[in-house]
CSV table of C-alpha atoms in Angstrom, one decimal:
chain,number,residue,atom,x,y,z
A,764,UNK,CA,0.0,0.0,0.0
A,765,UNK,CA,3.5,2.5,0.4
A,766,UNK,CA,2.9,3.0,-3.5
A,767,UNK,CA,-1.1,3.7,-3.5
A,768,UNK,CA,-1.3,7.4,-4.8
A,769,UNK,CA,-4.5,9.5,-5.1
A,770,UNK,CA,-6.1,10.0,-8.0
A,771,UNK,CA,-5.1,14.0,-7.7
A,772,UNK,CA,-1.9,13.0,-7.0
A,773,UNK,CA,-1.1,10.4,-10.2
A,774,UNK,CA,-2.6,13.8,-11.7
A,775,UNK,CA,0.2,15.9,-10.8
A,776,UNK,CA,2.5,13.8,-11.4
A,777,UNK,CA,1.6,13.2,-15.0
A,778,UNK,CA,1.1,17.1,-15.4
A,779,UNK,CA,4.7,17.6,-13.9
A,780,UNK,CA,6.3,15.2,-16.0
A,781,UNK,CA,4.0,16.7,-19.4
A,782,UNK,CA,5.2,20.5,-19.0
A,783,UNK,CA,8.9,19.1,-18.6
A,784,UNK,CA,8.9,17.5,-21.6
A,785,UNK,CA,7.0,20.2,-23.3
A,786,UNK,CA,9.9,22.9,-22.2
A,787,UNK,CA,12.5,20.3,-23.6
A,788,UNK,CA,10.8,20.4,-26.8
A,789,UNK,CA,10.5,23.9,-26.8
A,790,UNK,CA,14.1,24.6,-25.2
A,791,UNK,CA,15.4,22.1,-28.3
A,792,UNK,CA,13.4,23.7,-31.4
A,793,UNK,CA,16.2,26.7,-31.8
A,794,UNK,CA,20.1,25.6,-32.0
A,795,UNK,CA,22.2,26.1,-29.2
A,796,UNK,CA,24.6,28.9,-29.3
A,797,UNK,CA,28.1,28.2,-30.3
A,798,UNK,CA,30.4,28.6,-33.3
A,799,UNK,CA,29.4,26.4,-36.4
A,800,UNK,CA,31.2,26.5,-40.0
A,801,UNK,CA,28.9,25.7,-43.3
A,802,UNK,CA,29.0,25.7,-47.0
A,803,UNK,CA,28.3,28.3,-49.2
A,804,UNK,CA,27.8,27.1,-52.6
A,805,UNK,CA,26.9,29.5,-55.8
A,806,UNK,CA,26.0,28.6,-59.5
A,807,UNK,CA,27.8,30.1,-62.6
A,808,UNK,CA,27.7,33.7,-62.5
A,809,UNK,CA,24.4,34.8,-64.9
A,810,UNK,CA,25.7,37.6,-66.8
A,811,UNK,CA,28.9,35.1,-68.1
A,812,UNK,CA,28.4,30.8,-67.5
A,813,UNK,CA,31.8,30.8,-68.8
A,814,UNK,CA,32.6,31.6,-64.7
A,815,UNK,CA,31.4,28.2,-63.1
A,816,UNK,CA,30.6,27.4,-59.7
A,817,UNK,CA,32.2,27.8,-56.8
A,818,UNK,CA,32.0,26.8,-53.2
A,819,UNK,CA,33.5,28.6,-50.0
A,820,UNK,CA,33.4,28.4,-46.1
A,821,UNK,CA,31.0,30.2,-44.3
A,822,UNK,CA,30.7,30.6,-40.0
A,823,UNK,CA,28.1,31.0,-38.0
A,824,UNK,CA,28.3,32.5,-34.5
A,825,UNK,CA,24.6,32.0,-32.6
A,826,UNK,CA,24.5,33.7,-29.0
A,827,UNK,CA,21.2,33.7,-28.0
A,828,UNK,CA,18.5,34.9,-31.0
A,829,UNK,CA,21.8,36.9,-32.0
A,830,UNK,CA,23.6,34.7,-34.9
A,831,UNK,CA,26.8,36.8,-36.4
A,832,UNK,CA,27.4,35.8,-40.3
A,833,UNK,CA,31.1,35.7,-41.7
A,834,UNK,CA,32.8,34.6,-44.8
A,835,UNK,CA,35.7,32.4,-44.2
A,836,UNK,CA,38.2,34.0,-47.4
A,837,UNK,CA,41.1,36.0,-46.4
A,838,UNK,CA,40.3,38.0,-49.8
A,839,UNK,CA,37.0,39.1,-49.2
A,840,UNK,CA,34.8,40.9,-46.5
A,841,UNK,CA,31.5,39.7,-46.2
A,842,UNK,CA,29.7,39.7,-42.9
A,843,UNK,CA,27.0,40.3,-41.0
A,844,UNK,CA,24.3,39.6,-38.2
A,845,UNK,CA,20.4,38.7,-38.0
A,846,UNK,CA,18.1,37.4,-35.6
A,847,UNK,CA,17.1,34.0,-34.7
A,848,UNK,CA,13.0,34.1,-34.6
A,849,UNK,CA,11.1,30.8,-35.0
A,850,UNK,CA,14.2,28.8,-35.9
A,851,UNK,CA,14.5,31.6,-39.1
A,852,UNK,CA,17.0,34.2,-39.2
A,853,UNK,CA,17.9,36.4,-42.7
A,854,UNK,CA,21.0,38.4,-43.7
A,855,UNK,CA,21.4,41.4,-45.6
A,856,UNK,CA,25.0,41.8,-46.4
A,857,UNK,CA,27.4,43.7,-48.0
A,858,UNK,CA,30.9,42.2,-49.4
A,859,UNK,CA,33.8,43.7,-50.9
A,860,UNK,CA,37.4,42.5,-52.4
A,861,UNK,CA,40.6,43.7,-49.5
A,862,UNK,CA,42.8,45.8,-50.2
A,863,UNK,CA,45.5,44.9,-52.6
A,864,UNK,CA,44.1,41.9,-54.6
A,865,UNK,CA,43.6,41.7,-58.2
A,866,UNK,CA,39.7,42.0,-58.2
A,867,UNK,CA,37.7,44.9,-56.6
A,868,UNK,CA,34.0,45.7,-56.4
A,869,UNK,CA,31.5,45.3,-53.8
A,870,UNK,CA,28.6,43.0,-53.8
A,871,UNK,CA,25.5,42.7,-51.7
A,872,UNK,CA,24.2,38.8,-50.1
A,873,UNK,CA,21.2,37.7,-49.5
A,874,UNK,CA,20.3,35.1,-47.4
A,875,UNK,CA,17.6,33.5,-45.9
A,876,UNK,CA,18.1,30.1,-43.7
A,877,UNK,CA,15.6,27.9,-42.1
A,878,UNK,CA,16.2,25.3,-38.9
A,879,UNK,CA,15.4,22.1,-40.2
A,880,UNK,CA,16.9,18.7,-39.2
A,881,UNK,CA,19.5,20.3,-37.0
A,882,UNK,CA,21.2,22.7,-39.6
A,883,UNK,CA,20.5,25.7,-40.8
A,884,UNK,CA,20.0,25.7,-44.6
A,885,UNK,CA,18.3,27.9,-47.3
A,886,UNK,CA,19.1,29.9,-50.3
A,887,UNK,CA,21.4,32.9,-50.8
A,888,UNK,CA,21.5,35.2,-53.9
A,889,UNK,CA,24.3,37.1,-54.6
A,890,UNK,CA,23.3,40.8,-56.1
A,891,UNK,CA,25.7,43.7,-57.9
A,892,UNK,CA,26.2,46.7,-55.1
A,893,UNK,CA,23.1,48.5,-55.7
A,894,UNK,CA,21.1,45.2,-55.8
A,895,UNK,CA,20.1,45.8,-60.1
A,896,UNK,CA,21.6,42.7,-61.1
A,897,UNK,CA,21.5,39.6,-60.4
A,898,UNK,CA,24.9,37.8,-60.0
A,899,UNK,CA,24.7,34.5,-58.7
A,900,UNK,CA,22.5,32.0,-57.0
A,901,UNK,CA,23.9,29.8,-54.2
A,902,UNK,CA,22.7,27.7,-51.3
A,903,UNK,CA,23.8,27.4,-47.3
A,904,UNK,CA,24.1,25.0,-45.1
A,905,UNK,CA,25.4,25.0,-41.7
A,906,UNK,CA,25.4,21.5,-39.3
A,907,UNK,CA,24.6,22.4,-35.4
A,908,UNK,CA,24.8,19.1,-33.5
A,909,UNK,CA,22.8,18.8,-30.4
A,910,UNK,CA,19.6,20.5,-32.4
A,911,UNK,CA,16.1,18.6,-32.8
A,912,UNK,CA,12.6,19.2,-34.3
A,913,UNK,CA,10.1,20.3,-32.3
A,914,UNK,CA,7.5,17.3,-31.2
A,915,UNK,CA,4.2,16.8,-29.6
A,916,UNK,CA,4.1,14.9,-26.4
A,917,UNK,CA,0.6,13.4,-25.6
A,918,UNK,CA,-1.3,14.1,-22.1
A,919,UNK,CA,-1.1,10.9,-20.1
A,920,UNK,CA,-4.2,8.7,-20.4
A,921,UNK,CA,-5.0,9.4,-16.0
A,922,UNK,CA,-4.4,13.4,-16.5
A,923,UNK,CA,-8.2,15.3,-15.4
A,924,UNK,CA,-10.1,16.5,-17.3
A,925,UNK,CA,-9.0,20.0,-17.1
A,926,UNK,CA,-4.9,18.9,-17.8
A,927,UNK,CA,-5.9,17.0,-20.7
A,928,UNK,CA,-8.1,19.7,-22.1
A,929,UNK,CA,-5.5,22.1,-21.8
A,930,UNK,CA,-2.8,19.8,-23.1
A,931,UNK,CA,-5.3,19.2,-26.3
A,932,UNK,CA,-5.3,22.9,-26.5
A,933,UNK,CA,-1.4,23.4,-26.3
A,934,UNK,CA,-0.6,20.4,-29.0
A,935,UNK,CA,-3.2,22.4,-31.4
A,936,UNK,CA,-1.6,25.6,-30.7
A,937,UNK,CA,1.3,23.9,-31.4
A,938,UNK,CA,0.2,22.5,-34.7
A,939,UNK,CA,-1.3,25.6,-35.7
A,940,UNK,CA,2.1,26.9,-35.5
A,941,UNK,CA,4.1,24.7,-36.9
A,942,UNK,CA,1.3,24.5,-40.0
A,943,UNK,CA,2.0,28.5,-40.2
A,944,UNK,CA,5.7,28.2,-40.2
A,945,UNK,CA,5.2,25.4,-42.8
A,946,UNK,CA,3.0,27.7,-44.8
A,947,UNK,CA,5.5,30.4,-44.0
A,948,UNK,CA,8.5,28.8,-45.3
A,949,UNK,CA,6.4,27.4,-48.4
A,950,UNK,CA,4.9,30.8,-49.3
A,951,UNK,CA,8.4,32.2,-48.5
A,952,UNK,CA,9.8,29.6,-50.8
A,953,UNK,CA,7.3,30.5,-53.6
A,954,UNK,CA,8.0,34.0,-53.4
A,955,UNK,CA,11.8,33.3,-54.0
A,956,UNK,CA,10.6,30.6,-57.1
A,957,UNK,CA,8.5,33.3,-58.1
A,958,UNK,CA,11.3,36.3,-57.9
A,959,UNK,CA,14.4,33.4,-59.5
A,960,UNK,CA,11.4,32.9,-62.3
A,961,UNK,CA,10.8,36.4,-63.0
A,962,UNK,CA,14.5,37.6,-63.0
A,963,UNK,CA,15.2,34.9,-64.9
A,964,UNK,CA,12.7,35.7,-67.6
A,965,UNK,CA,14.0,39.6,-67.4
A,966,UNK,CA,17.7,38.0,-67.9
A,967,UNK,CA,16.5,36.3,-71.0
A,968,UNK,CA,14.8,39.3,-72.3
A,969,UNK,CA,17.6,41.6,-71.5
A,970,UNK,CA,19.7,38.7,-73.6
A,971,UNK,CA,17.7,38.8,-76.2
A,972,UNK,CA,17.2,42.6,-76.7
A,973,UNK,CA,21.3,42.6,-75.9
A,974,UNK,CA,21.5,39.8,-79.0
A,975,UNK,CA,18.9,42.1,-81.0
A,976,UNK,CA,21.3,45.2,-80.7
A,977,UNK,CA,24.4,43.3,-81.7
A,978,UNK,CA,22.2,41.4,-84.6
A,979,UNK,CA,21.3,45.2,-85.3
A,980,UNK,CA,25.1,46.1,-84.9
A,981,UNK,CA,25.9,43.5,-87.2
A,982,UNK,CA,23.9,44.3,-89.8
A,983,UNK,CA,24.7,48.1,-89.8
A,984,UNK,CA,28.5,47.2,-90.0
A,985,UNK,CA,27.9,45.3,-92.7
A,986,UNK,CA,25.7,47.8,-94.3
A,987,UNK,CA,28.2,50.5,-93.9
A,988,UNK,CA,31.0,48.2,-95.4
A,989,UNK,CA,29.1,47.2,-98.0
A,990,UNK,CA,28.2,50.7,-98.8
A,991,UNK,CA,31.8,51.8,-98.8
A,992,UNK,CA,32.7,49.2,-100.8
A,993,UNK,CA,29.9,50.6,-103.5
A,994,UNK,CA,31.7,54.0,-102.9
A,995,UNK,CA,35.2,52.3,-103.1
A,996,UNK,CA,33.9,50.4,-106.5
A,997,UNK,CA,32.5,53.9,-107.5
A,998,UNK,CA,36.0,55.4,-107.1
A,999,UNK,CA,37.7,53.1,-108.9
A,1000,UNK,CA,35.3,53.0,-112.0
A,1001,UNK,CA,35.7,57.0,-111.8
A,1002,UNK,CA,39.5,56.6,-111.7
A,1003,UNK,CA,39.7,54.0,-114.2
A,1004,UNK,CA,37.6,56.3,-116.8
A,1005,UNK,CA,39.4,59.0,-116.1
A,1006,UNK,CA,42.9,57.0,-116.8
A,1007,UNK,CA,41.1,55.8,-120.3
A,1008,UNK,CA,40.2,59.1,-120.9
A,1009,UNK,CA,43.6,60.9,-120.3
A,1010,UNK,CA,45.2,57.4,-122.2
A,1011,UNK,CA,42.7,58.1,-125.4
A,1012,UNK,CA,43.6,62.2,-124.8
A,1013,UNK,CA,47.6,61.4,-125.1
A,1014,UNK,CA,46.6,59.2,-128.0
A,1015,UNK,CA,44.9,61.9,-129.9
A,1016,UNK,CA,47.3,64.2,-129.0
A,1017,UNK,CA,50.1,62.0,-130.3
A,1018,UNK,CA,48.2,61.4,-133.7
A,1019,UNK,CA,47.6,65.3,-133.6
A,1020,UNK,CA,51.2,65.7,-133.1
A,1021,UNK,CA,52.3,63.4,-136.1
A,1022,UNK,CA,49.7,64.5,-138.6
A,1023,UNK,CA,51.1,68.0,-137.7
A,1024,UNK,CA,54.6,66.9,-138.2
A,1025,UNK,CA,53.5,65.4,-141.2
A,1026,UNK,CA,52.0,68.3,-142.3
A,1027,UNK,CA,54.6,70.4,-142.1
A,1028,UNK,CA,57.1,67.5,-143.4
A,1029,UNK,CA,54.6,67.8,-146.5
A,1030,UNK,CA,54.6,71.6,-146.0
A,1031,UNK,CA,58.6,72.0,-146.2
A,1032,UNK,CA,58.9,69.3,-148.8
A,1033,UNK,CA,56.8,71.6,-151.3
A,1034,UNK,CA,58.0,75.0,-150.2
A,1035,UNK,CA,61.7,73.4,-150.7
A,1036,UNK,CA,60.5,72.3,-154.4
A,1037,UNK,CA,58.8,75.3,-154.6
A,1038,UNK,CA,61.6,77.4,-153.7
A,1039,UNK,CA,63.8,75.6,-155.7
A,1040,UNK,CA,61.8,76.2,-159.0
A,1041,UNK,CA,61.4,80.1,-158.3
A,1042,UNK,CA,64.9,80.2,-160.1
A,1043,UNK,CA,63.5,78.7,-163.0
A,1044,UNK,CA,60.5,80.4,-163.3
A,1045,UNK,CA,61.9,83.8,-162.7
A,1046,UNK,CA,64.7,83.2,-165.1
A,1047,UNK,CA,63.9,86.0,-167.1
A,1048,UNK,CA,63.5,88.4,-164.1
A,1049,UNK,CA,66.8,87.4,-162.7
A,1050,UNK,CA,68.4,88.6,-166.1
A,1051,UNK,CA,66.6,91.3,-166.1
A,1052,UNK,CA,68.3,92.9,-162.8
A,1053,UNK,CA,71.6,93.0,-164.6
A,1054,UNK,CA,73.4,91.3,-161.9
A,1055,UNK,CA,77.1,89.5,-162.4
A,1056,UNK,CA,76.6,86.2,-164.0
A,1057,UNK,CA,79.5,85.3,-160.6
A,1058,UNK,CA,76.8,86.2,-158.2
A,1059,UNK,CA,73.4,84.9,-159.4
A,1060,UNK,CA,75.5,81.3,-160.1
A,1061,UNK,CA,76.8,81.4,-156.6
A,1062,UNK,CA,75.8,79.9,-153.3
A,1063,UNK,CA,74.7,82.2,-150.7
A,1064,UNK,CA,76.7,81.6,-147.2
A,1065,UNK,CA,75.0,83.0,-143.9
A,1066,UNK,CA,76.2,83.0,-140.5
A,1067,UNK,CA,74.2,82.7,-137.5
A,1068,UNK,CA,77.1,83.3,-134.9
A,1069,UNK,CA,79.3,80.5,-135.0
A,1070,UNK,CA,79.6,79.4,-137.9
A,1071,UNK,CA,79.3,79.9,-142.0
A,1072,UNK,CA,76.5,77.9,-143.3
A,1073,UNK,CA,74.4,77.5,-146.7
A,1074,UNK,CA,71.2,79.5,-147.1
A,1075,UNK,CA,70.7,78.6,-150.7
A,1076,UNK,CA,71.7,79.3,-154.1
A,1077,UNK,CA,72.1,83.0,-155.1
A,1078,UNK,CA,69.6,82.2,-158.3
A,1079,UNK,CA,67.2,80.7,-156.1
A,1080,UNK,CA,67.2,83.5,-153.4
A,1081,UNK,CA,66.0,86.3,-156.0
A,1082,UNK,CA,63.1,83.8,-157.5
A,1083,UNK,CA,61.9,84.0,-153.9
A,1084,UNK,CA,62.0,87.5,-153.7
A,1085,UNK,CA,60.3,88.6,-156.8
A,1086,UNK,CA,57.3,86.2,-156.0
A,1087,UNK,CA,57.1,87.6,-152.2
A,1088,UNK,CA,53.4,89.4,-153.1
A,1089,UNK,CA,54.6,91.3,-149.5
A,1090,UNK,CA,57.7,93.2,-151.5
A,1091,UNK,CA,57.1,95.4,-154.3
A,1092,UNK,CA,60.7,96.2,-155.9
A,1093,UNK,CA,63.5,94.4,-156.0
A,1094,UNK,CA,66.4,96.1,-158.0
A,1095,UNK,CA,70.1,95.9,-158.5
A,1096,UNK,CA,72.5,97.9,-156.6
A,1097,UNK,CA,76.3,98.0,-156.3
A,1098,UNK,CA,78.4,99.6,-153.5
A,1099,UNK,CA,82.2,99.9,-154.4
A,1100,UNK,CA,82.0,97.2,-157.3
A,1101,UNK,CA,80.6,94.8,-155.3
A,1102,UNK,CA,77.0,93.4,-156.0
A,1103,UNK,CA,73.9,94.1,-154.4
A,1104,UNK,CA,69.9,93.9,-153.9
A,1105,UNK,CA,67.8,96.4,-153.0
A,1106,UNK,CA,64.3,95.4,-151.5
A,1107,UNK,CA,61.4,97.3,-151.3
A,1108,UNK,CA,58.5,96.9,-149.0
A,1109,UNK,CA,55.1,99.1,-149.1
A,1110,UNK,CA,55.3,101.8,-146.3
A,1111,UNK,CA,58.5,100.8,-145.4
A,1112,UNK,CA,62.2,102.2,-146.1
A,1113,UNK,CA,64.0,99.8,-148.6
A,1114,UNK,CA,67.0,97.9,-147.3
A,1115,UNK,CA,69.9,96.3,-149.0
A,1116,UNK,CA,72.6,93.9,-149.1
A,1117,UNK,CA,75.7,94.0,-150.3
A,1118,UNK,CA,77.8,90.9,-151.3
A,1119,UNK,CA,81.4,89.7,-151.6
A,1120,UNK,CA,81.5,86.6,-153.8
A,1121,UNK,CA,84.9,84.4,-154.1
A,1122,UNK,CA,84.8,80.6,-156.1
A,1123,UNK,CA,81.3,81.0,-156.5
A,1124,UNK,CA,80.3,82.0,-153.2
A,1125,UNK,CA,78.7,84.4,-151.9
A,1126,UNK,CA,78.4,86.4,-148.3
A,1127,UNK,CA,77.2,89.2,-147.3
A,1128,UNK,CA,79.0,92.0,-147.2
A,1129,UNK,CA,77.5,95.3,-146.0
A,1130,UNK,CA,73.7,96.5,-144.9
A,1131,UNK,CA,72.8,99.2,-147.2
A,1132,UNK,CA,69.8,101.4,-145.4
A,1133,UNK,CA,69.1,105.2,-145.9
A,1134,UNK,CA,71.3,105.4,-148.8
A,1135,UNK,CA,74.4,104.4,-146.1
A,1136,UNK,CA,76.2,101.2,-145.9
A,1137,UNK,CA,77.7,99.8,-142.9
A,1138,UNK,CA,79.9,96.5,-143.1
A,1139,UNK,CA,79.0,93.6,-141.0
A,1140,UNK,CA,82.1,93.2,-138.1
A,1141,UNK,CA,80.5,91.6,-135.4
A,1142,UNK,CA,78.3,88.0,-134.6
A,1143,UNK,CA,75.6,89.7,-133.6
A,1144,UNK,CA,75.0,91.6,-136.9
A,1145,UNK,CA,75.7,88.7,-139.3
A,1146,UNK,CA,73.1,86.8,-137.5
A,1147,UNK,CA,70.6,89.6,-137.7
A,1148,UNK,CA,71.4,90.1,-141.3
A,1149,UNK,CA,71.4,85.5,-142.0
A,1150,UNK,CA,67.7,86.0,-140.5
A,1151,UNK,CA,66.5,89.1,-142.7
A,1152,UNK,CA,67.7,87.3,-145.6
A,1153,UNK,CA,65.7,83.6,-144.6
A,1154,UNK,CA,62.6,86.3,-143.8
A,1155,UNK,CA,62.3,88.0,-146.9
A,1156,UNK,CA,61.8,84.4,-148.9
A,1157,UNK,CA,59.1,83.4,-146.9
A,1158,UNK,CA,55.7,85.3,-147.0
A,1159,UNK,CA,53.9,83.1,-144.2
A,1160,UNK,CA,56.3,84.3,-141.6
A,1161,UNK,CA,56.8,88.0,-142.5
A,1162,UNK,CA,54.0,90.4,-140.4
């Protein structure tokens, strides 16, 4: 009979033992504090695949509802803290590259991580510094030994009434809440499905429009090339017409040139018969100035300055004149027994030469004008007088 209890006692006892193992429950749904190193682990980096995955350490620091977040790379800063509510906690943070390493930037972290089978685990996204872009997306886990779901302990089958009522009460309560932190964490995980979806779908768009503008690019390049290749083709056409053109221009110049040289071949070729009939034709003329038979059958010798050289026979030389229509008289003259011919322009003075012959040659002598003759001494005065002498035989160059 030592162990007969009461009915209100077995009570107690049951209700002692119930709310003891509800606050173990309850003390063991959150982790204990402590230091506890993780796994951060992020995709390919979205705006270039080419950059794979990578994975680093993370550390957790949990000190009540306090947990402290830290990157474990000597590189980088990244840390941060958040608190511990309902086994949840979420970190904002902001990460940049130390001082003197080859990268720089900053970054901002998101992450949000749930107590569940005695870790804490959830996604992370990793943003660009003002949050616009979307970098990477990574996952966290961090193992806490020591850390248990939540459970339901029954009311004993003896408690009253009133104990088991309220115990009902506490395991709905309980269920309720752990059906809204279900519903919490599954409309928390939607959201983030929802947000990955839609960013997603924004990165293809801005991929597409970014593939659009280089297609677009791409197609104005090669419009400008080809249309400077028209130009360049245009050019060359222009150049190449204008090279026939001056080619066909140096032709006809060339056949211009030799038909002109022909021309005047043909030209000198019938003024030099012409000239050298107007002895015979003015035969009787000739005679007729009374000139010495040893002067009219003599060459006539000019000198331009260096040199004695043959003009043309004597003969010949006054057939020329008296069929010059430009000189109306040509007479003989004779200045100290030496020869000479006077010649007679209209409106003009008469001039005349004077002329030593020797072995049938003949050279001028002396310039006759205004009734005065003046021997030729120098160069400069034979040549004058060799040219007068050329002029005077030749209508087409006198003025």
């Amino acid at each position: 009979m030592r162990n007969a209890r009461t009915w209100p006692q077995r009570t107690q006892v049951w209700l002692c033992i119930s709310m003891m193992l509800l606050l173990a429950s309850t003390a063991q749904a959150q982790p204990t504090g402590g230091t506890y190193t993780g796994t951060l682990e992020c995709g390919p980096l979205i705006t270039n695949p080419q950059q794979g995955p990578w994975s680093q350490p993370v550390q957790l620091t949990i000190s009540g509802q306090s947990v402290a977040w830290e990157r474990l790379d000597s590189r980088l800063s990244e840390s941060g803290s958040g608190m511990l509510r309902d086994g949840r906690v979420s970190f904002n943070l902001e990460g940049r590259w130390n001082p003197g390493q080859r990268s720089t930037g900053q970054w901002r972290n998101v992450v949000m991580l749930e107590w569940k089978d005695s870790a804490l685990s959830g996604p992370a996204t990793i943003f660009s510094a003002n949050g616009d872009q979307r970098l990477r997306d990574c996952s966290v886990r961090v193992a806490m030994a020591g850390g248990t779901k939540s459970v339901a302990v029954p009311p004993p089958v003896s408690a009253s009434p009133a104990a088991a009522e309220r115990a009902r009460r506490e395991q709905e309560a309980n269920r309720e809440k752990d059906a809204l932190r279900e519903r919490a964490i599954r409309e928390n995980d939607e959201r983030i499905a929802r947000q990955r979806e839609a960013q997603r779908r924004e990165d293809e768009q801005a991929q597409r429009q970014a593939q659009e503008r280089r297609d677009a690019q791409r197609r104005s390049q090669e419009a400008w090339e080809q249309q400077q290749q028209a130009v360049e083709r245009q050019r060359e056409a222009e150049r190449k017409a204008k090279e026939e053109q001056e080619r066909q221009r140096q032709v006809a110049a060339k056949q211009q040139q030799e038909r002109e040289a022909q021309e005047r071949a043909a030209a000198k070729t019938l003024q030099e018969a012409n000239a050298k009939g107007a002895a015979t034709r003015q035969a009787a003329r000739i005679r007729a100035l009374g000139l010495p038979a040893d002067f009219t059958s003599s060459m006539l010798y000019v000198s331009y300055g260096a040199a004695w050289t043959e003009l043309m026979p004597c003969a010949q030389w006054l057939g020329l004149l008296l069929e010059n229509q430009k000189i109306s008289e040509v007479r003989a003259i004779s200045v100290r027994g030496r020869p000479g011919v006077s010649i007679k322009r209209p409106g003009q003075p008469a001039i005349g030469f004077v002329f030593r012959t020797e072995s049938k040659e003949a050279y001028v002598w002396a310039l006759v004008t205004d009734d005065r003759a003046s021997l030729l001494e120098t160069p400069g005065e034979h040549m004058h007088v060799a040219q007068l002498l050329a002029l005077y035989t030749d209508p087409t160059r006198m003025p």
